[in-house]
Amino acid sequence: MVFIILSSCNSYKNIPYFQDLKRSSNLNDNIDNFSPLTIQTEDILGISVSSLNPEAWKDESNKETGYLVDLDGNIQLPLVGSIKVAGFTTNVIRQQIQKKLTTYLKEPSVNVRLLNFKISVIGDVARPDVFKIQNERVTITEALGLAGDLNITGLRNNVLLIRELNGKREYVNIDLTSASLFKSPYYYLKNNDVIYVQPDKTKSNSGDRSYRTVSLILSALSVLTIVLTSVIKN
């Protein structure tokens, strides 16, 4: 019992999030680590256009159309032709397209958004899955919330973030027990980010413990049976 109590106390120290956050007073932090998403090759841009002469545009219904960013970082638009979009934010792309369309449309209005923004959360969480994000701003805490949070056996101080950006793959260790996470450049996620939550050793040993527990119970029952048999015979 003493061993179990001491083990439980030691494990609890690693469970709470943001342990070094001062909660005794109200804190106000400036958000200076968020950067807007930039478009990459093989992204899909949803673009809708409206104007005073909609018949001049390919899609008169003003429905959103998906455009694949090719390996050169371009998309092909009606009337305009090829436009470089890789490396730019959706807001900059919207302004560029709208400016080019003024030659062909009367007072064009353009909306641009990323259609294939998704993140993956795998490992020791309640609901591992691939999640589609509707807007362009999502945090690592929101992503873990979508996955139902970490299981009690998930390692909170060693969460792995895998990010592919500009042809490179980056591996970053995230410590959820530290409030410094809020200032991290990795707090806000990018398209195709993967979050892996590693289970602690108790997860892998749970099956062994169950087996040992059952074995001990059966052994105890066997001993008890032998003792009772001996008492009855006497």
PDB file of N, CA and C in Angstrom, residues 14 140 150 154-161 172-178 195-200:
ATOM      1  N   ASN A  14       3.328  14.753 -12.763  1.00  0.00           N
ATOM      2  CA  ASN A  14       3.503  14.875 -14.208  1.00  0.00           C
ATOM      3  C   ASN A  14       2.190  15.037 -14.966  1.00  0.00           C
ATOM      4  N   ILE A 140      -2.278  23.973 -30.432  1.00  0.00           N
ATOM      5  CA  ILE A 140      -2.020  22.583 -30.053  1.00  0.00           C
ATOM      6  C   ILE A 140      -2.983  22.130 -28.955  1.00  0.00           C
ATOM      7  N   LEU A 150      -5.475  14.041 -23.595  1.00  0.00           N
ATOM      8  CA  LEU A 150      -4.583  12.918 -23.349  1.00  0.00           C
ATOM      9  C   LEU A 150      -5.210  11.946 -22.361  1.00  0.00           C
ATOM     10  N   GLY A 154      -0.737   9.281 -20.851  1.00  0.00           N
ATOM     11  CA  GLY A 154       0.017  10.005 -21.873  1.00  0.00           C
ATOM     12  C   GLY A 154       1.098  10.887 -21.262  1.00  0.00           C
ATOM     13  N   LEU A 155       2.274  10.897 -21.872  1.00  0.00           N
ATOM     14  CA  LEU A 155       3.377  11.727 -21.371  1.00  0.00           C
ATOM     15  C   LEU A 155       3.142  13.181 -21.760  1.00  0.00           C
ATOM     16  N   ARG A 156       2.883  14.012 -20.785  1.00  0.00           N
ATOM     17  CA  ARG A 156       2.559  15.410 -21.038  1.00  0.00           C
ATOM     18  C   ARG A 156       3.788  16.282 -21.268  1.00  0.00           C
ATOM     19  N   ASN A 157       4.929  15.824 -20.824  1.00  0.00           N
ATOM     20  CA  ASN A 157       6.142  16.642 -20.964  1.00  0.00           C
ATOM     21  C   ASN A 157       6.986  16.225 -22.162  1.00  0.00           C
ATOM     22  N   ASN A 158       6.460  15.349 -23.008  1.00  0.00           N
ATOM     23  CA  ASN A 158       7.247  14.884 -24.149  1.00  0.00           C
ATOM     24  C   ASN A 158       6.339  14.580 -25.345  1.00  0.00           C
ATOM     25  N   VAL A 159       5.483  15.544 -25.686  1.00  0.00           N
ATOM     26  CA  VAL A 159       4.601  15.406 -26.850  1.00  0.00           C
ATOM     27  C   VAL A 159       5.392  15.777 -28.104  1.00  0.00           C
ATOM     28  N   LEU A 160       5.280  14.960 -29.128  1.00  0.00           N
ATOM     29  CA  LEU A 160       6.058  15.181 -30.348  1.00  0.00           C
ATOM     30  C   LEU A 160       5.207  15.859 -31.415  1.00  0.00           C
ATOM     31  N   LEU A 161       5.735  16.964 -31.948  1.00  0.00           N
ATOM     32  CA  LEU A 161       5.095  17.664 -33.065  1.00  0.00           C
ATOM     33  C   LEU A 161       5.943  17.440 -34.315  1.00  0.00           C
ATOM     34  N   VAL A 172       9.679  18.350 -33.143  1.00  0.00           N
ATOM     35  CA  VAL A 172       9.756  19.259 -32.000  1.00  0.00           C
ATOM     36  C   VAL A 172       9.123  18.604 -30.774  1.00  0.00           C
ATOM     37  N   ASN A 173       9.816  18.633 -29.649  1.00  0.00           N
ATOM     38  CA  ASN A 173       9.263  18.124 -28.388  1.00  0.00           C
ATOM     39  C   ASN A 173       8.510  19.247 -27.683  1.00  0.00           C
ATOM     40  N   ILE A 174       7.284  18.973 -27.274  1.00  0.00           N
ATOM     41  CA  ILE A 174       6.418  19.942 -26.620  1.00  0.00           C
ATOM     42  C   ILE A 174       6.188  19.513 -25.172  1.00  0.00           C
ATOM     43  N   ASP A 175       6.334  20.464 -24.240  1.00  0.00           N
ATOM     44  CA  ASP A 175       6.097  20.197 -22.823  1.00  0.00           C
ATOM     45  C   ASP A 175       4.794  20.874 -22.402  1.00  0.00           C
ATOM     46  N   LEU A 176       3.751  20.062 -22.231  1.00  0.00           N
ATOM     47  CA  LEU A 176       2.445  20.616 -21.859  1.00  0.00           C
ATOM     48  C   LEU A 176       2.377  21.017 -20.394  1.00  0.00           C
ATOM     49  N   THR A 177       3.347  20.618 -19.592  1.00  0.00           N
ATOM     50  CA  THR A 177       3.319  20.972 -18.175  1.00  0.00           C
ATOM     51  C   THR A 177       3.883  22.363 -17.922  1.00  0.00           C
ATOM     52  N   SER A 178       4.453  22.981 -18.945  1.00  0.00           N
ATOM     53  CA  SER A 178       5.058  24.304 -18.785  1.00  0.00           C
ATOM     54  C   SER A 178       4.227  25.376 -19.480  1.00  0.00           C
ATOM     55  N   ILE A 195       0.614  15.447 -34.356  1.00  0.00           N
ATOM     56  CA  ILE A 195       0.897  15.454 -32.919  1.00  0.00           C
ATOM     57  C   ILE A 195       0.869  14.016 -32.421  1.00  0.00           C
ATOM     58  N   TYR A 196       1.977  13.598 -31.825  1.00  0.00           N
ATOM     59  CA  TYR A 196       2.059  12.231 -31.289  1.00  0.00           C
ATOM     60  C   TYR A 196       2.242  12.287 -29.777  1.00  0.00           C
ATOM     61  N   VAL A 197       1.336  11.619 -29.056  1.00  0.00           N
ATOM     62  CA  VAL A 197       1.393  11.546 -27.603  1.00  0.00           C
ATOM     63  C   VAL A 197       1.916  10.166 -27.215  1.00  0.00           C
ATOM     64  N   GLN A 198       3.080  10.158 -26.592  1.00  0.00           N
ATOM     65  CA  GLN A 198       3.695   8.886 -26.200  1.00  0.00           C
ATOM     66  C   GLN A 198       3.123   8.395 -24.872  1.00  0.00           C
ATOM     67  N   PRO A 199       2.764   7.121 -24.778  1.00  0.00           N
ATOM     68  CA  PRO A 199       2.282   6.580 -23.497  1.00  0.00           C
ATOM     69  C   PRO A 199       3.447   6.332 -22.546  1.00  0.00           C
ATOM     70  N   ASP A 200       3.175   6.415 -21.247  1.00  0.00           N
ATOM     71  CA  ASP A 200       4.235   6.099 -20.292  1.00  0.00           C
ATOM     72  C   ASP A 200       4.332   4.583 -20.120  1.00  0.00           C
TER      73      ASP A 200
END
